[in-house]
Short mmCIF file of C-alpha atoms in Angstrom, two decimals:
data_model
loop_
_atom_site.label_atom_id
_atom_site.label_comp_id
_atom_site.label_asym_id
_atom_site.label_seq_id
_atom_site.Cartn_x
_atom_site.Cartn_y
_atom_site.Cartn_z
CA UNK G 1 -0.11 -0.23 -0.04
CA UNK G 2 1.43 3.68 -0.69
CA UNK G 3 -0.23 7.05 -1.13
CA UNK G 4 -0.39 10.00 -3.81
CA UNK G 5 -1.52 12.52 -1.61
CA UNK G 6 -5.10 12.19 -0.55
CA UNK G 7 -5.58 8.79 -2.29
CA UNK G 8 -4.19 5.41 -0.54
CA UNK G 9 -3.95 3.00 -3.53
CA UNK G 10 -3.08 -0.78 -2.77
CA UNK G 11 -1.94 -3.60 -5.57
CA UNK G 12 -3.08 -6.90 -5.45
CA UNK G 13 -2.08 -10.71 -7.10
CA UNK G 14 -5.37 -10.89 -10.23
CA UNK G 15 -5.08 -11.21 -13.58
CA UNK G 16 -3.34 -7.90 -15.11
CA UNK G 17 -1.92 -6.67 -10.79
CA UNK G 18 -5.15 -6.20 -9.42
CA UNK G 19 -4.83 -2.05 -8.39
CA UNK G 20 -7.39 -0.09 -5.83
CA UNK G 21 -7.82 3.35 -4.41
CA UNK G 22 -9.14 4.39 -1.47
CA UNK G 23 -9.25 8.10 0.65
CA UNK G 24 -9.86 6.10 4.03
CA UNK G 25 -8.09 2.82 4.10
CA UNK G 26 -11.25 1.17 4.43
CA UNK G 27 -13.60 1.60 1.60
CA UNK G 28 -12.04 0.73 -1.83
CA UNK G 29 -12.48 1.00 -4.78
CA UNK G 30 -11.54 -1.26 -8.06
CA UNK G 31 -9.25 0.71 -10.34
CA UNK G 32 -8.54 -1.35 -13.61
CA UNK G 33 -5.65 -3.49 -13.84
CA UNK G 34 -2.50 -2.03 -13.73
CA UNK G 35 -1.32 -4.94 -18.15
CA UNK G 36 -5.17 -4.55 -20.23
CA UNK G 37 -3.18 -7.68 -21.55
CA UNK G 38 -0.18 -10.33 -20.49
CA UNK G 39 2.78 -8.15 -20.83
CA UNK G 40 4.28 -10.27 -23.31
CA UNK G 41 8.04 -10.93 -21.77
CA UNK G 42 5.85 -13.11 -19.50
CA UNK G 43 4.01 -15.61 -21.55
CA UNK G 44 7.62 -15.83 -23.28
CA UNK G 45 9.30 -16.94 -20.55
CA UNK G 46 6.49 -19.19 -18.26
CA UNK G 47 5.19 -21.81 -19.92
CA UNK G 48 1.24 -21.55 -20.22
CA UNK G 49 0.82 -18.50 -18.46
CA UNK G 50 -2.26 -16.10 -18.88
CA UNK G 51 -2.28 -12.95 -16.69
CA UNK G 52 -2.50 -14.09 -12.88
CA UNK G 53 0.74 -11.50 -12.19
CA UNK G 54 1.34 -12.62 -8.02
CA UNK G 55 2.78 -10.44 -5.35
CA UNK G 56 3.34 -7.19 -6.80
CA UNK G 57 5.73 -4.56 -4.35
CA UNK G 58 4.97 -0.62 -4.42
CA UNK G 59 7.32 2.16 -4.00
CA UNK G 60 8.37 5.78 -5.21
CA UNK G 61 12.04 6.67 -5.88
CA UNK G 62 12.98 9.98 -7.79
CA UNK G 63 10.05 10.75 -9.10
CA UNK G 64 8.72 7.33 -10.70
CA UNK G 65 6.62 4.59 -8.94
CA UNK G 66 7.75 0.84 -9.16
CA UNK G 67 5.78 -1.83 -9.41
CA UNK G 68 7.40 -5.21 -8.45
CA UNK G 69 5.60 -8.07 -10.23
CA UNK G 70 5.29 -12.28 -10.16
CA UNK G 71 5.00 -14.47 -13.62
CA UNK G 72 5.05 -17.84 -12.06
CA UNK G 73 3.58 -21.35 -12.66
CA UNK G 74 1.95 -22.12 -9.67
CA UNK G 75 3.51 -24.94 -6.99
CA UNK G 76 6.96 -24.89 -10.02
CA UNK G 77 9.88 -21.80 -9.86
CA UNK G 78 9.54 -21.85 -13.81
CA UNK G 79 8.80 -17.76 -12.30
CA UNK G 80 10.85 -14.41 -12.84
CA UNK G 81 10.30 -10.67 -11.99
CA UNK G 82 9.32 -7.85 -13.52
CA UNK G 83 9.62 -4.57 -13.18
CA UNK G 84 7.12 -1.66 -14.68
CA UNK G 85 6.82 2.40 -13.56
CA UNK G 86 4.82 4.50 -13.63
CA UNK G 87 5.08 8.99 -12.60
CA UNK G 88 1.93 9.68 -11.18
CA UNK G 89 -0.61 6.05 -9.48
CA UNK G 90 -4.17 8.54 -10.44
CA UNK G 91 -5.80 7.05 -12.95
CA UNK G 92 -6.87 10.27 -13.62
CA UNK G 93 -3.98 11.85 -14.46
CA UNK G 94 -3.08 12.23 -18.35
CA UNK G 95 0.11 11.26 -17.34
CA UNK G 96 -1.40 8.15 -16.17
CA UNK G 97 0.49 5.65 -17.50
CA UNK G 98 2.77 1.93 -16.56
CA UNK G 99 5.93 1.52 -18.85
CA UNK G 100 6.83 -2.06 -17.94
CA UNK G 101 11.14 -2.67 -17.79
CA UNK G 102 10.42 -6.53 -18.78
CA UNK G 103 12.07 -9.18 -16.44
CA UNK G 104 14.66 -8.08 -13.25
CA UNK G 105 15.36 -12.25 -12.18
CA UNK G 106 14.58 -15.21 -13.53
CA UNK G 107 14.01 -19.26 -11.94
CA UNK G 108 14.63 -22.17 -13.95
CA UNK G 109 13.83 -25.39 -12.61
CA UNK G 110 17.17 -27.35 -11.64
CA UNK G 111 19.38 -24.66 -11.61
CA UNK G 112 18.43 -22.27 -9.87
CA UNK G 113 17.33 -23.63 -5.92
CA UNK G 114 15.40 -20.54 -5.40
CA UNK G 115 11.48 -19.26 -6.91
CA UNK G 116 12.32 -15.89 -8.09
CA UNK G 117 8.21 -14.45 -6.52
CA UNK G 118 7.10 -12.39 -3.55
CA UNK G 119 9.86 -9.09 -4.80
CA UNK G 120 9.69 -6.49 -2.17
CA UNK G 121 12.35 -3.27 -2.82
CA UNK G 122 14.71 -2.14 0.42
CA UNK G 123 17.78 0.03 0.55
CA UNK G 124 20.08 0.11 1.86
CA UNK G 125 21.61 2.62 4.91
CA UNK G 126 23.92 3.94 1.86
CA UNK G 127 20.45 3.89 0.25
CA UNK G 128 22.00 1.32 -2.12
CA UNK G 129 18.66 -1.62 -3.49
CA UNK G 130 17.79 -4.99 -3.78
CA UNK G 131 15.19 -6.74 -4.02
CA UNK G 132 14.04 -9.68 -1.51
CA UNK G 133 12.33 -12.16 -2.86
CA UNK G 134 11.94 -16.12 -2.58
CA UNK G 135 8.86 -18.69 -2.12
CA UNK G 136 10.28 -22.97 -0.86
CA UNK G 137 12.75 -24.37 -2.79
CA UNK G 138 16.09 -22.88 -0.59
CA UNK G 139 15.47 -20.46 0.59
CA UNK G 140 13.70 -16.18 0.96
CA UNK G 141 17.16 -14.05 -1.61
CA UNK G 142 19.08 -10.58 -1.81
CA UNK G 143 20.35 -9.91 -4.57
CA UNK G 144 21.61 -6.36 -5.25
CA UNK G 145 20.99 -3.97 -7.58
CA UNK G 146 21.70 -1.34 -10.26
CA UNK G 147 20.41 2.39 -9.57
CA UNK G 148 17.57 2.43 -12.47
CA UNK G 149 16.39 -0.17 -9.75
CA UNK G 150 15.62 -2.41 -13.62
CA UNK G 151 17.93 -5.17 -13.27
CA UNK G 152 20.52 -7.48 -10.84
CA UNK G 153 23.68 -5.89 -9.95
CA UNK G 154 25.33 -9.45 -8.73
CA UNK G 155 25.99 -12.81 -10.44
CA UNK G 156 22.27 -14.82 -9.32
CA UNK G 157 24.59 -17.94 -8.96
CA UNK G 158 26.18 -16.34 -6.36
CA UNK G 159 23.15 -14.50 -3.68
CA UNK G 160 23.25 -15.59 0.34
CA UNK G 161 19.94 -16.79 1.54
CA UNK G 162 18.74 -15.15 3.88
CA UNK G 163 15.70 -17.31 5.82
CA UNK G 164 15.31 -20.55 5.78
CA UNK G 165 12.63 -23.35 7.64
CA UNK G 166 16.13 -25.41 7.65
CA UNK G 167 18.22 -25.84 10.71
CA UNK G 168 20.90 -27.28 8.22
CA UNK G 169 21.85 -27.18 5.00
CA UNK G 170 21.33 -30.87 4.01
CA UNK G 171 18.70 -31.28 5.96
CA UNK G 172 15.40 -30.99 3.09
CA UNK G 173 12.21 -30.49 4.35
CA UNK G 174 8.99 -33.62 3.68
CA UNK G 175 6.72 -32.14 0.96
CA UNK G 176 3.61 -31.44 1.89
CA UNK G 177 -0.54 -31.21 0.32
CA UNK G 178 1.52 -32.67 -3.14
CA UNK G 179 4.32 -29.60 -3.50
CA UNK G 180 6.94 -30.50 -5.44
CA UNK G 181 9.05 -33.10 -4.13
CA UNK G 182 12.10 -30.28 -5.07
CA UNK G 183 10.48 -27.62 -3.08
CA UNK G 184 10.13 -30.10 -0.19
CA UNK G 185 8.28 -28.36 2.95
CA UNK G 186 10.53 -25.37 3.20
CA UNK G 187 7.58 -24.50 3.72
CA UNK G 188 8.88 -20.01 3.18
CA UNK G 189 7.71 -17.57 1.16
CA UNK G 190 6.55 -13.66 1.11
CA UNK G 191 9.67 -11.02 3.06
CA UNK G 192 9.26 -7.58 3.52
CA UNK G 193 11.89 -5.88 4.92
CA UNK G 194 11.91 -2.79 7.13
CA UNK G 195 13.64 -0.54 8.83
CA UNK G 196 12.73 1.37 12.03
CA UNK G 197 15.40 3.53 13.65
CA UNK G 198 18.84 0.87 14.57
CA UNK G 199 17.26 -2.62 13.42
CA UNK G 200 16.57 -4.15 9.47
CA UNK G 201 13.22 -6.26 10.85
CA UNK G 202 12.84 -9.27 7.96
CA UNK G 203 9.22 -10.77 7.60
CA UNK G 204 7.84 -13.06 6.39
CA UNK G 205 4.77 -15.94 6.45
CA UNK G 206 5.79 -19.93 6.57
CA UNK G 207 3.04 -22.35 6.43
CA UNK G 208 0.58 -22.30 3.91
CA UNK G 209 -1.50 -20.05 1.96
CA UNK G 210 -4.65 -20.14 -0.26
CA UNK G 211 -6.53 -22.89 1.56
CA UNK G 212 -9.17 -21.60 2.47
CA UNK G 213 -10.44 -23.37 6.17
CA UNK G 214 -7.16 -25.81 5.77
CA UNK G 215 -5.08 -22.93 5.74
CA UNK G 216 -2.92 -22.61 8.05
CA UNK G 217 -0.51 -19.38 7.00
CA UNK G 218 1.84 -16.99 9.90
CA UNK G 219 3.34 -14.31 9.34
CA UNK G 220 7.23 -14.92 11.50
CA UNK G 221 10.10 -11.60 12.57
CA UNK G 222 14.04 -11.10 12.76
CA UNK G 223 15.67 -8.32 13.21
CA UNK G 224 19.92 -7.22 11.79
CA UNK G 225 21.66 -4.56 12.87
CA UNK G 226 22.96 -4.47 8.53
CA UNK G 227 20.69 -5.37 5.40
CA UNK G 228 22.77 -7.90 4.46
CA UNK G 229 21.43 -10.43 8.36
CA UNK G 230 22.72 -12.15 9.86
CA UNK G 231 18.68 -11.94 10.34
CA UNK G 232 18.41 -13.74 14.17
CA UNK G 233 14.63 -14.07 16.53
CA UNK G 234 13.66 -13.03 19.96
CA UNK G 235 15.48 -16.38 20.59
CA UNK G 236 18.59 -15.57 18.91
CA UNK G 237 18.00 -18.26 16.30
CA UNK G 238 18.83 -16.72 12.49
CA UNK G 239 16.43 -17.20 9.83
CA UNK G 240 19.33 -18.42 8.19
CA UNK G 241 19.37 -21.75 10.53
CA UNK G 242 15.70 -22.11 10.69
CA UNK G 243 14.51 -18.93 13.39
CA UNK G 244 12.04 -16.17 13.29
CA UNK G 245 9.69 -15.85 15.78
CA UNK G 246 5.74 -15.97 15.51
CA UNK G 247 4.42 -12.01 14.78
CA UNK G 248 0.66 -12.95 14.58
CA UNK G 249 -0.54 -16.25 13.12
CA UNK G 250 -4.62 -18.01 12.81
CA UNK G 251 -7.31 -18.12 15.78
CA UNK G 252 -10.65 -19.10 16.15
CA UNK G 253 -11.63 -15.97 13.63
CA UNK G 254 -8.79 -15.96 10.74
CA UNK G 255 -7.95 -19.58 9.57
CA UNK G 256 -4.38 -18.40 8.49
CA UNK G 257 -2.65 -14.84 8.52
CA UNK G 258 0.06 -13.92 6.41
CA UNK G 259 2.35 -12.03 3.26
CA UNK G 260 2.26 -8.32 5.32
CA UNK G 261 3.42 -5.32 3.29
CA UNK G 262 4.73 -2.29 6.15
CA UNK G 263 3.26 1.16 5.84
CA UNK G 264 4.02 4.64 6.96
CA UNK G 265 0.68 7.11 6.68
CA UNK G 266 1.29 9.95 9.16
CA UNK G 267 4.02 8.67 11.69
CA UNK G 268 2.18 5.76 11.69
CA UNK G 269 3.29 2.29 10.53
CA UNK G 270 0.29 -0.38 9.67
CA UNK G 271 1.03 -4.12 8.64
CA UNK G 272 -1.00 -4.31 5.50
CA UNK G 273 -1.79 -8.57 4.50
CA UNK G 274 -4.19 -10.80 4.31
CA UNK G 275 -6.32 -13.49 6.55
CA UNK G 276 -8.46 -16.87 6.37
CA UNK G 277 -12.38 -15.26 6.97
CA UNK G 278 -13.46 -17.71 10.26
CA UNK G 279 -17.35 -15.82 9.99
CA UNK G 280 -16.66 -16.04 5.66
CA UNK G 281 -15.74 -19.55 4.61
CA UNK G 282 -12.72 -19.02 5.22
CA UNK G 283 -12.13 -16.33 2.08
CA UNK G 284 -9.00 -14.12 1.69
CA UNK G 285 -9.54 -10.62 2.66
CA UNK G 286 -8.00 -7.59 3.79
CA UNK G 287 -6.21 -7.06 6.60
CA UNK G 288 -5.17 -3.36 7.32
CA UNK G 289 -3.85 -2.51 11.49
CA UNK G 290 -1.85 -0.22 13.84
CA UNK G 291 1.90 -1.56 13.68
CA UNK G 292 3.73 -0.97 17.41
CA UNK G 293 6.99 -1.77 18.41
CA UNK G 294 7.89 -3.04 22.52
CA UNK G 295 11.13 -3.72 23.48
CA UNK G 296 12.32 -2.76 20.11
CA UNK G 297 10.17 -5.84 17.73
CA UNK G 298 6.65 -4.79 16.16
CA UNK G 299 2.97 -6.34 17.47
CA UNK G 300 -0.32 -6.20 16.24
CA UNK G 301 -2.11 -4.22 17.72
CA UNK G 302 -6.22 -4.46 18.32
#
């Protein structure tokens, strides 16, 4: 979620990337999708891709809005992350036009033991842009971008894993619910890095989304004084060694909660995520909650 002038905008998984606008973060209006047709580069890169785009990430830099997005074949790491830019988010502005810059990074089965989905842009203290991303396989990855934020600036064969559910590198967690054997049960995805005071905080989602009443999605957290980590949880366990403190899990009202963003408006931090509503057949719904900070750790406000 972001805000331009007095209007809030949110971008979501959907055909062509779903876009919504709001004056109050409560009542939302559906805007036209970002893309009227599936980007041709994505159709060429992902067999069977028809335009359903996942997990967009919005940011603003040097006069441009940057929208990173994921294209993938479900359950496979046949995936790629692309990026589009716009000078404005106001759809009634004559200058409103998304310019697609195509592929930023791609994962290939048998060649990359990671999955190029769920991007989030984060800048280091010196302004250097990085992209954190990943889902299952080896876990969550961090890659440096060039200054224009449109391409990677390092060897993708050497990018580090900053979070995993594996406690040891050789551990192969068993696949469940029909997941690919090579992805295993390393059920971690949806990374987001947020700077607060002297720490970078790594948010991630573990276990399983998208299963309605059977969803087990939950959010975990770790922190580091350096963007590259290591990110330690409240017990001091590194997230790249299986660590991660639970931030929010399902309860009697929500079967599961996860894939969060964090945005700051008027000095207040908000956590934006989806939950599976137990009172409505497990349907996925948007939640926006205040994010408080207690003893250096985030707490989801009530």
